Tab-separated table of C-alpha atoms in Angstrom:
chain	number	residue	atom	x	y	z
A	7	UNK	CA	147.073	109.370	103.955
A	8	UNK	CA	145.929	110.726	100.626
A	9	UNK	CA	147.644	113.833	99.505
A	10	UNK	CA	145.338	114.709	96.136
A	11	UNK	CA	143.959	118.348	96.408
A	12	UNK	CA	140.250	118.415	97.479
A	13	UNK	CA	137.657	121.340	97.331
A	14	UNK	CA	135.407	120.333	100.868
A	15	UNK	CA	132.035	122.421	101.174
A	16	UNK	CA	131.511	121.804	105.176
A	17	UNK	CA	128.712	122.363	106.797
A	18	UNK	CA	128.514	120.987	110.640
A	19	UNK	CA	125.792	121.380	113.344
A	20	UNK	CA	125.572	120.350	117.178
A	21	UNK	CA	122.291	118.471	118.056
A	22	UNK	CA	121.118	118.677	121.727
A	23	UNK	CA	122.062	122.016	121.974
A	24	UNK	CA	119.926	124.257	124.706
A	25	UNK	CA	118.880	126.620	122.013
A	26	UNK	CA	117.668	125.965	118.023
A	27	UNK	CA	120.019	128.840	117.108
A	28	UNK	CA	123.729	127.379	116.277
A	29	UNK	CA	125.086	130.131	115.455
A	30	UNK	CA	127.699	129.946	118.991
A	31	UNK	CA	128.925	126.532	117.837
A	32	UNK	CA	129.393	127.777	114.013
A	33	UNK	CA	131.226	130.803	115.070
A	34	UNK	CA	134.076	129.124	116.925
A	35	UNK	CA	134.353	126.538	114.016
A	36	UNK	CA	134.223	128.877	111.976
A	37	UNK	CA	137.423	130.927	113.802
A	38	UNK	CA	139.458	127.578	114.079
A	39	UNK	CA	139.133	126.652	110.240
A	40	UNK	CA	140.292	130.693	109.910
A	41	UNK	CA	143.426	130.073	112.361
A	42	UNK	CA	144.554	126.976	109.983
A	43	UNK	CA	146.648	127.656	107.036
A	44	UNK	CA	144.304	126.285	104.546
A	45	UNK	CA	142.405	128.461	102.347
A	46	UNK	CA	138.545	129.147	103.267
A	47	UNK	CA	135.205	130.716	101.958
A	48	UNK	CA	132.129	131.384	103.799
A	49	UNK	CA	128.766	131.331	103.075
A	50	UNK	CA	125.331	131.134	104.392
A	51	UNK	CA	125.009	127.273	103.973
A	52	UNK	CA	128.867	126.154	104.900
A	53	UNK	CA	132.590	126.600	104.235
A	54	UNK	CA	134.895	125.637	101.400
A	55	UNK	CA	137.856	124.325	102.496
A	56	UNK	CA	140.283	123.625	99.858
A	57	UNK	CA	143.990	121.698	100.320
A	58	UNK	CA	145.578	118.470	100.120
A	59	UNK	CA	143.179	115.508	101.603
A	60	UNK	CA	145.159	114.710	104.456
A	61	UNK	CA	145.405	118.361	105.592
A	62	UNK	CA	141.687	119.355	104.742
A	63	UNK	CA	140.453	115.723	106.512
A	64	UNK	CA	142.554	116.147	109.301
A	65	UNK	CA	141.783	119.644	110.086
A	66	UNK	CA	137.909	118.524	109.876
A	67	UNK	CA	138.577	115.892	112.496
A	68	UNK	CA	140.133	118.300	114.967
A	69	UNK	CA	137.162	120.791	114.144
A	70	UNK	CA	134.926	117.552	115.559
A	71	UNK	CA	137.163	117.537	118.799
A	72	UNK	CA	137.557	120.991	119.318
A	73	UNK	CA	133.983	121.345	119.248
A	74	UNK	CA	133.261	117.865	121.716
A	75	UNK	CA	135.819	119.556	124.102
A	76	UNK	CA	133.763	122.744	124.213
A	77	UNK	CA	130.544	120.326	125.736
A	78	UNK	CA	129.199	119.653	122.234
A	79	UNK	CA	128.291	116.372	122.871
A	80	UNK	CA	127.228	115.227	119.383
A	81	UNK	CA	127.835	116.764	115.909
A	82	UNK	CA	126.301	116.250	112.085
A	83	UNK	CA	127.852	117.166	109.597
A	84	UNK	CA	127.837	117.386	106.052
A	85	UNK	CA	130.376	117.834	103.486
A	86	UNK	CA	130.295	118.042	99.524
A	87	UNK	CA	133.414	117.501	98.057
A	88	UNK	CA	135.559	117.321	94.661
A	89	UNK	CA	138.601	115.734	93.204
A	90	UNK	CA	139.956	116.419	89.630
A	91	UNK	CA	142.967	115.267	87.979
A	92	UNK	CA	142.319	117.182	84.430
A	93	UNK	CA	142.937	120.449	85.519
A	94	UNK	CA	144.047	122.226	88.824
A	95	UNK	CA	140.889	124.835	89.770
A	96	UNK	CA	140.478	126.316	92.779
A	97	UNK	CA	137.008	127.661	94.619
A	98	UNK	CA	137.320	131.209	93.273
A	99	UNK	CA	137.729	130.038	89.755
A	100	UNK	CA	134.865	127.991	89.990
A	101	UNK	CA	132.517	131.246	90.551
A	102	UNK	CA	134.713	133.315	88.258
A	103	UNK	CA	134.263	131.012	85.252
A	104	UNK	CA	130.596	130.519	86.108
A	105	UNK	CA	129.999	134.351	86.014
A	106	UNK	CA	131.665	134.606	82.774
A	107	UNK	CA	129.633	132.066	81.239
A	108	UNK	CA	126.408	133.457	82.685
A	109	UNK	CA	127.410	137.069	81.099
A	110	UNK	CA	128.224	135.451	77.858
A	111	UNK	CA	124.617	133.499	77.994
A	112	UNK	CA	122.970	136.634	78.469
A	113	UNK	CA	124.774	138.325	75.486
A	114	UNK	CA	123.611	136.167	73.006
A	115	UNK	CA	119.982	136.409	73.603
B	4	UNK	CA	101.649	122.223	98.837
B	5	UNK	CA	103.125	123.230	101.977
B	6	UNK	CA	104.502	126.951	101.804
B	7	UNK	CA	106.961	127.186	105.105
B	8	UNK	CA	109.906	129.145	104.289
B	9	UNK	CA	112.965	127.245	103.650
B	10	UNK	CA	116.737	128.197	103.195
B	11	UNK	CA	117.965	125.915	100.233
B	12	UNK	CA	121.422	125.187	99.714
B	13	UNK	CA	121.166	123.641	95.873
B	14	UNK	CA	123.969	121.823	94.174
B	15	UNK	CA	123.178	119.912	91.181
B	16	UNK	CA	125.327	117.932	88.484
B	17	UNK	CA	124.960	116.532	85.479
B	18	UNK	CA	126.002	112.845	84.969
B	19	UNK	CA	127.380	111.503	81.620
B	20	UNK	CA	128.677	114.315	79.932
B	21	UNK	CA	131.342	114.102	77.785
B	22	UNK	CA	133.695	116.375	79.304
B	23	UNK	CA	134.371	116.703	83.042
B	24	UNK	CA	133.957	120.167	83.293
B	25	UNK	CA	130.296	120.890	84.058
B	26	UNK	CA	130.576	124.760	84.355
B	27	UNK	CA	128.601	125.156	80.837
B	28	UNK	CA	125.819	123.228	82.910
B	29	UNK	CA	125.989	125.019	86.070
B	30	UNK	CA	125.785	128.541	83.963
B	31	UNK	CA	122.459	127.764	82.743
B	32	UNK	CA	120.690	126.412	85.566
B	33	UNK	CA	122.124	129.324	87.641
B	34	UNK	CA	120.653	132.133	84.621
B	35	UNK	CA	117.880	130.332	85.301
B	36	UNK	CA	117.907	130.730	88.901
B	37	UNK	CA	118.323	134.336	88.714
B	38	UNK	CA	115.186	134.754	85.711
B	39	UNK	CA	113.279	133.564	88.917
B	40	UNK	CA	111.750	135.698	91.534
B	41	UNK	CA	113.084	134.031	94.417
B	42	UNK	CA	116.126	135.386	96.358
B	43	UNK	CA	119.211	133.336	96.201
B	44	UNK	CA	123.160	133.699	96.173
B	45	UNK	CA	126.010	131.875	94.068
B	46	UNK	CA	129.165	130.379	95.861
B	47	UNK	CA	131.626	127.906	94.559
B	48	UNK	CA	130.338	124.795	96.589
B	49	UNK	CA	126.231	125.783	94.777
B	50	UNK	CA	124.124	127.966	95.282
B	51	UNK	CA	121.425	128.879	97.942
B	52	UNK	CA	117.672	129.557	97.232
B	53	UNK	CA	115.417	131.259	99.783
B	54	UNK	CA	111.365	131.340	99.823
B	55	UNK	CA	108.371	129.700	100.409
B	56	UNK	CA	108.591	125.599	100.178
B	57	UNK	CA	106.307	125.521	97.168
B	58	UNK	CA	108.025	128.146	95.178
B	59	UNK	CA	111.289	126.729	96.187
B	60	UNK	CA	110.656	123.290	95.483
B	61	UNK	CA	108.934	123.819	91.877
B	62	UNK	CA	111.395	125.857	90.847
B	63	UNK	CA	114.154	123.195	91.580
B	64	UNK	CA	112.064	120.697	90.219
B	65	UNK	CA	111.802	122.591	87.070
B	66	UNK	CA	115.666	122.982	86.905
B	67	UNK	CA	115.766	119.244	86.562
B	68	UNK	CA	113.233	119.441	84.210
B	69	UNK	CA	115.038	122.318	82.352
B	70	UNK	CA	118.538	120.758	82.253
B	71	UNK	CA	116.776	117.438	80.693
B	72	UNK	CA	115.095	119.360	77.847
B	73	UNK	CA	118.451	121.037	77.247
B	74	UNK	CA	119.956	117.333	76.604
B	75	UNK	CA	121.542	116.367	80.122
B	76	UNK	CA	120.184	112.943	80.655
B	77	UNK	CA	121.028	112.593	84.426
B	78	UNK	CA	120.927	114.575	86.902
B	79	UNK	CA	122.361	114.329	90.803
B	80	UNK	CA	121.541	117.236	93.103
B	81	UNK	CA	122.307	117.609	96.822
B	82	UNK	CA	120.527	119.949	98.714
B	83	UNK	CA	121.215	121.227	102.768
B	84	UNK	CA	117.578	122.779	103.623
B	85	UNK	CA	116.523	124.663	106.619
B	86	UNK	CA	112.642	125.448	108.273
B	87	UNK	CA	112.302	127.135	111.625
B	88	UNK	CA	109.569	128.110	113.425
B	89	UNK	CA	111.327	130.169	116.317
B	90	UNK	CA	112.427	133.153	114.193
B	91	UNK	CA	112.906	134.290	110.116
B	92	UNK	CA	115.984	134.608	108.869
B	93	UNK	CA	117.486	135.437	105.926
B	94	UNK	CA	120.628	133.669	104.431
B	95	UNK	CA	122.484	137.302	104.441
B	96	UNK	CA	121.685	137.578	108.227
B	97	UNK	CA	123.248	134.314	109.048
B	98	UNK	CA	126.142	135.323	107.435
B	99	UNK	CA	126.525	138.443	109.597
B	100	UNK	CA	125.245	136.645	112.563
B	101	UNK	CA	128.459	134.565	112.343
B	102	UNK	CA	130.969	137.357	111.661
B	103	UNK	CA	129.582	139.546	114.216
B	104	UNK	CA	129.949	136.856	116.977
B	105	UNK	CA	133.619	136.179	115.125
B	106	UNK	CA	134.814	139.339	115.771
B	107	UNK	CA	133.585	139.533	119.205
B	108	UNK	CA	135.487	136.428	119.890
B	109	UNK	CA	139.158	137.868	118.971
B	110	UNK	CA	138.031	140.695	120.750
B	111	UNK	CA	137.928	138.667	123.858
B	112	UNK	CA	140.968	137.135	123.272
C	4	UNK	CA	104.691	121.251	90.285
C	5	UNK	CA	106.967	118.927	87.987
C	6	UNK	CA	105.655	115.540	87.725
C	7	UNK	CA	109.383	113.925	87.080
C	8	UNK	CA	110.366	110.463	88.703
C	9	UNK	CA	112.720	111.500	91.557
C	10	UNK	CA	114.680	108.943	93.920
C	11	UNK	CA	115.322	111.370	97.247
C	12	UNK	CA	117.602	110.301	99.939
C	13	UNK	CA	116.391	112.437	102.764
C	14	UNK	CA	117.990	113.354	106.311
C	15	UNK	CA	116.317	114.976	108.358
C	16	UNK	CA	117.465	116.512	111.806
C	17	UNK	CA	115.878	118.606	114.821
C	18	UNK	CA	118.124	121.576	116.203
C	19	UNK	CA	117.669	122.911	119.943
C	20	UNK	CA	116.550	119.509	121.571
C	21	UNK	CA	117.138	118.660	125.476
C	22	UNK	CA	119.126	115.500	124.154
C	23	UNK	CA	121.668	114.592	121.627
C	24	UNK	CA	119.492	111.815	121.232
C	25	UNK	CA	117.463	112.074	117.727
C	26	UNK	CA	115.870	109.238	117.506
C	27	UNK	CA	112.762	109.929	118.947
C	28	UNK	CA	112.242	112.571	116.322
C	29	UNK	CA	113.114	110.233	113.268
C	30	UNK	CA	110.671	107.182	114.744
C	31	UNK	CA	107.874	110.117	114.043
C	32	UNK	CA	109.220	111.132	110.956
C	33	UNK	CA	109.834	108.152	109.713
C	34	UNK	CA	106.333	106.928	110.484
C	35	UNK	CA	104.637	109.049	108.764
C	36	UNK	CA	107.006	108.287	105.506
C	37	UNK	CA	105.501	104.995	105.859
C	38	UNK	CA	102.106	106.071	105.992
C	39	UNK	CA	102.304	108.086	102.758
C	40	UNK	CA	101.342	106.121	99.689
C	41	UNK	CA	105.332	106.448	98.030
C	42	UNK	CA	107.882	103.545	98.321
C	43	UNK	CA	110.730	104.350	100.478
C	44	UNK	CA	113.230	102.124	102.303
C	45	UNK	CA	115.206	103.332	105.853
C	46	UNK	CA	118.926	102.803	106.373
C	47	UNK	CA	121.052	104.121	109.241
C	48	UNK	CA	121.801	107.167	107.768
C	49	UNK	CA	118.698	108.562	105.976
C	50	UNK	CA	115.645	106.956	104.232
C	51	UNK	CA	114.938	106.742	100.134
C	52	UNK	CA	111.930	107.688	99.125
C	53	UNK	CA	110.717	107.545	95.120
C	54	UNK	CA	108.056	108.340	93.046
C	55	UNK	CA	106.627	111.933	91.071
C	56	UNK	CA	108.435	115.113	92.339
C	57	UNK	CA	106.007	117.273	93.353
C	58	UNK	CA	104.147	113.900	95.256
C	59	UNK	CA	107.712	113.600	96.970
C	60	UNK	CA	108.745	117.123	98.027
C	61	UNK	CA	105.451	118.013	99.130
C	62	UNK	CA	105.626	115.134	101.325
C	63	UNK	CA	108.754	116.166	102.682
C	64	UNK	CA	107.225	119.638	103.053
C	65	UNK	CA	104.428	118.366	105.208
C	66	UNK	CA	106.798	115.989	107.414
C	67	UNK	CA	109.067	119.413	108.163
C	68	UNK	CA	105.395	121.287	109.408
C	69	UNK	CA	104.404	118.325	111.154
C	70	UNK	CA	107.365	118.008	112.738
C	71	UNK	CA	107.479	121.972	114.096
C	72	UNK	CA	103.643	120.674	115.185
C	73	UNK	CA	105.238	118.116	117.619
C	74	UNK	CA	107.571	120.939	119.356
C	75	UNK	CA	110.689	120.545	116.948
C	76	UNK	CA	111.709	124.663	116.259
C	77	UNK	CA	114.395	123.778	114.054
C	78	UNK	CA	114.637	121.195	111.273
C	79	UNK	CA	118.212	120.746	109.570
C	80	UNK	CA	117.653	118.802	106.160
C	81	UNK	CA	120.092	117.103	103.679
C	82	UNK	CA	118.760	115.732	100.543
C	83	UNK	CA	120.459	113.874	98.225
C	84	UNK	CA	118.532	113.182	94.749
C	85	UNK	CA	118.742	112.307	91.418
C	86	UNK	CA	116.470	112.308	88.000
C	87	UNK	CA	117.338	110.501	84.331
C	88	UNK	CA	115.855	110.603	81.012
C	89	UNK	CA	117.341	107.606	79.990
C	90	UNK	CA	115.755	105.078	81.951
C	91	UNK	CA	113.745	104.323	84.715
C	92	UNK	CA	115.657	102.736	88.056
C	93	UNK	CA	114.136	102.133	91.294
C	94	UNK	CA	115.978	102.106	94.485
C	95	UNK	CA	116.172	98.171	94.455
C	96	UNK	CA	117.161	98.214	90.751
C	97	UNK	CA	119.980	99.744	92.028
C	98	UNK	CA	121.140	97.902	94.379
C	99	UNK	CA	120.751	95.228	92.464
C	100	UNK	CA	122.973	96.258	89.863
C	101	UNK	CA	125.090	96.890	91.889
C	102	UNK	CA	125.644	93.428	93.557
C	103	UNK	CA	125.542	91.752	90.508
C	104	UNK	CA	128.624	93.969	89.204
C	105	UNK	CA	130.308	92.989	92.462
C	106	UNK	CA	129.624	89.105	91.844
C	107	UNK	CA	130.921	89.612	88.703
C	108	UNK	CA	134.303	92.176	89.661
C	109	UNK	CA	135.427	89.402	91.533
C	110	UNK	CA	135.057	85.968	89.460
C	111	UNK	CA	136.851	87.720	86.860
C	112	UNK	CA	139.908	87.850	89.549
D	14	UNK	CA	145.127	112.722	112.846
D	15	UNK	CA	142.030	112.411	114.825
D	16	UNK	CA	141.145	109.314	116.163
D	17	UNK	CA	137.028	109.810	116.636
D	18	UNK	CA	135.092	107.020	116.017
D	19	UNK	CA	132.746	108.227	112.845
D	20	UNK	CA	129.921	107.216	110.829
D	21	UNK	CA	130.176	108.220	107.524
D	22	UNK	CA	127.435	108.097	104.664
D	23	UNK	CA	129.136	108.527	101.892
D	24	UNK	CA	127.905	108.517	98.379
D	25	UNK	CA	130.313	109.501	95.391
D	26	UNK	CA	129.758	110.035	91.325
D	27	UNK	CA	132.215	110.077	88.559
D	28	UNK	CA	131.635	113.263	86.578
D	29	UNK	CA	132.558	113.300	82.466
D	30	UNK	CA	131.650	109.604	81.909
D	31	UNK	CA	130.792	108.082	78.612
D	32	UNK	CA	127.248	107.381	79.417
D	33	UNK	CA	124.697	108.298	82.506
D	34	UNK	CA	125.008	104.924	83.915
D	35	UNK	CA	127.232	105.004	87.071
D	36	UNK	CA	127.283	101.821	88.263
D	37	UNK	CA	130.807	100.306	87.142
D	38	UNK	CA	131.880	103.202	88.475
D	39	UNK	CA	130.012	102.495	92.019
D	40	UNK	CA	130.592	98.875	91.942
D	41	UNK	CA	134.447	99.220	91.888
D	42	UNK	CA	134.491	101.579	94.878
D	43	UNK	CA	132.024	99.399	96.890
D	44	UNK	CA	134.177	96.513	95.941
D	45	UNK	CA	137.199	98.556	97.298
D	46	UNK	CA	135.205	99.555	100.277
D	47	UNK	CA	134.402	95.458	101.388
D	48	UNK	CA	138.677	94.672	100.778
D	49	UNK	CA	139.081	97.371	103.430
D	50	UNK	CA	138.915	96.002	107.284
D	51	UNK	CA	136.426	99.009	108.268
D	52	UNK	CA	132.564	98.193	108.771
D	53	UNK	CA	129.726	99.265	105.924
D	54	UNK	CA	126.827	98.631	104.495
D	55	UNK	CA	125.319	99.527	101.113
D	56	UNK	CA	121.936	101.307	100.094
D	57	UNK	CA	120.429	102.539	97.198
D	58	UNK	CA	121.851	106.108	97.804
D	59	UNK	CA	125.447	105.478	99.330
D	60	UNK	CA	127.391	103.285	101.518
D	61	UNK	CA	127.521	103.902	105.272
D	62	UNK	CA	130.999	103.287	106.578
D	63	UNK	CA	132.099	103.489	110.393
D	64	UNK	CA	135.760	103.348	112.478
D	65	UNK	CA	138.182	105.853	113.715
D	66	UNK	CA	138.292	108.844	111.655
D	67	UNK	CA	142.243	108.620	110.807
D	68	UNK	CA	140.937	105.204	108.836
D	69	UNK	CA	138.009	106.333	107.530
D	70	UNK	CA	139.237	109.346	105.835
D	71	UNK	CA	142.369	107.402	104.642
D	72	UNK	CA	140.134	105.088	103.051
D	73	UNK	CA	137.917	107.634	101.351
D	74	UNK	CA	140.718	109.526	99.886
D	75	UNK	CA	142.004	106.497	98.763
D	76	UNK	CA	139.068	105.754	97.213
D	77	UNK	CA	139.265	109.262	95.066
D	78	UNK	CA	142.605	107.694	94.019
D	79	UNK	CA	141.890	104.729	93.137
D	80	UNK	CA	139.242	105.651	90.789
D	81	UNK	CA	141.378	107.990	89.428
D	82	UNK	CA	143.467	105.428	88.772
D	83	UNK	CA	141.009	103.708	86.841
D	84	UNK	CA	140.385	106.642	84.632
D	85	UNK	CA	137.918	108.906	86.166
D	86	UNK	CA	139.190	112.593	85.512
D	87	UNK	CA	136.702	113.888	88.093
D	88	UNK	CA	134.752	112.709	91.309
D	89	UNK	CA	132.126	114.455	93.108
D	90	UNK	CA	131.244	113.237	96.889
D	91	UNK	CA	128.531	113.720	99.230
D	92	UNK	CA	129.270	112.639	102.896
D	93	UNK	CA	126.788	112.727	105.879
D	94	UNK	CA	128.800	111.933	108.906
D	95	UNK	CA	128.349	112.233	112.763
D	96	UNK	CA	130.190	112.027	115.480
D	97	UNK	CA	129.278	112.108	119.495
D	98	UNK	CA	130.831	111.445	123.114
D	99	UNK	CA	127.431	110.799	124.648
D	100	UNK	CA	127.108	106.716	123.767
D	101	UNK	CA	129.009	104.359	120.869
D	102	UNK	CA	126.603	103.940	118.557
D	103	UNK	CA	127.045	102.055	115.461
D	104	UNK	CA	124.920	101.872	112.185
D	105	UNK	CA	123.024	98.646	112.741
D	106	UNK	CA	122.191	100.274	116.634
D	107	UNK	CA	120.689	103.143	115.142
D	108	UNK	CA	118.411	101.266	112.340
D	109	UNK	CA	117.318	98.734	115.458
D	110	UNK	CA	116.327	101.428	117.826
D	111	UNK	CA	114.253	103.272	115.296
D	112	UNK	CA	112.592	100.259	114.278
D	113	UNK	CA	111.768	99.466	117.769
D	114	UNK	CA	110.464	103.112	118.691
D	115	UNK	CA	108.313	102.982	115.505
D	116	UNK	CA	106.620	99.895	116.818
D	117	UNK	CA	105.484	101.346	119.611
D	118	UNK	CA	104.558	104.459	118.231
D	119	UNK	CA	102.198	102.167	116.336
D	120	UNK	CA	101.301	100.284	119.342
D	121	UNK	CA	100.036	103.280	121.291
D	122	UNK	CA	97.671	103.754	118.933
């Protein structure tokens, strides 16, 4: 399995759920992808997940599980995802650099 | 035009640029973003945009248009969108939704 | 509304049914794609649709109210998309492309 | 690693390329995709691919690496997956069923 170090933006719902809220099924996801090792960011739309590919992928999978063993009987999901092999960067220097830049662009004017 | 409200989660990337980094790219869509009166919030994975569907969708469309003026000759966006007709909400109070119910579920524990 | 040639790859999803079973929601969906006057083409994970931006996304804005018409509270949507200055590409030009390359990777071998 | 049988949609970019045009890029992966034993089928917006998760993911990361391999300093994936415990379902299934439900839609009419 694939060790190379992956940025994954998750975002996972149940369908068939009693209810068009989801917010029950997010928050235990949510606490098992906090109770793994791998570094995490929340945000209104997702997670980032970021690790090596086998560790991120695998961790996803048992997310799936966990989540059919609580009586979820089917889940979407949707993930964005990144792999770079000029530079190491990791999801808070993404938004650090970007605010920089954005500073700098409004200096100039 | 239809003019539900929609949660937007927009990521967009420029194809064929010389370098791999595309944070120079990112920074000016985002400014641009913010020049506009819709809500919206910046994470590492894109950035979310909240509003009426016709407001939300021209200003995304004008983005593209934007970033091809400024000399990007390809663009590929993902987006994760949301209507609902069962209650509003805001992208802040999913967020505190989720780490409400989080907290109540260590609690139980 | 920008007028810009956009190929969409759209997924659309209903939240807070009885069923895990979806399919009933994306035969109505997808029927009225077909009735709009833009070129689209369904595969098993999504359906392309093409042609002017704001023609496209206010389609897609009418198919999310006409789908919270029908019952459906919540709509869960991923989009993927993609504009280009450079040239103009169809769906099937793609995939076209695309095969040919393949033909071509492997009587080289 | 988890075993669940997936469907993934998966479409991926190479970011920093010479030119706009991604389809040498696409056509090795999809060529790598059709050596691999697992099921999938191509479309103008991404390749569906379907089997246990442990392979699935293996191959996808293995994928990144590949085109690494090949050059690509950076790679930027979209995946729509799902997974359920209701019914085996696989990609041509859910195409057929839709088709047939939108027949009758239209034969109700």
């Amino acid at each position: 399995m694939p060790k190379i170090y992956v940025l994954v933006d998750l975002c996972m719902v149940p369908l068939g759920t009693a209810t068009p809220s989801v917010s029950d099924f997010v928050a235990i996801v949510e606490n098992k992808i906090r109770q793994s090792p791998l570094k995490s960011t929340l945000h209104s739309a997702g997670t980032t997940i970021e690790g090596p590919w086998d560790e991120v992928m695998t961790l996803i999978g048992e997310l799936h599980e966990y989540a059919h063993e609580q009586g979820y009987a089917r889940i979407h999901t949707e993930m964005r995802l990144g792999t770079r092999t000029d530079k190491h960067q990791t999801a808070a220097d993404k938004v650090n650099t970007l605010e920089s830049k954005i500073v700098k662009l409004n200096e100039n004017k």
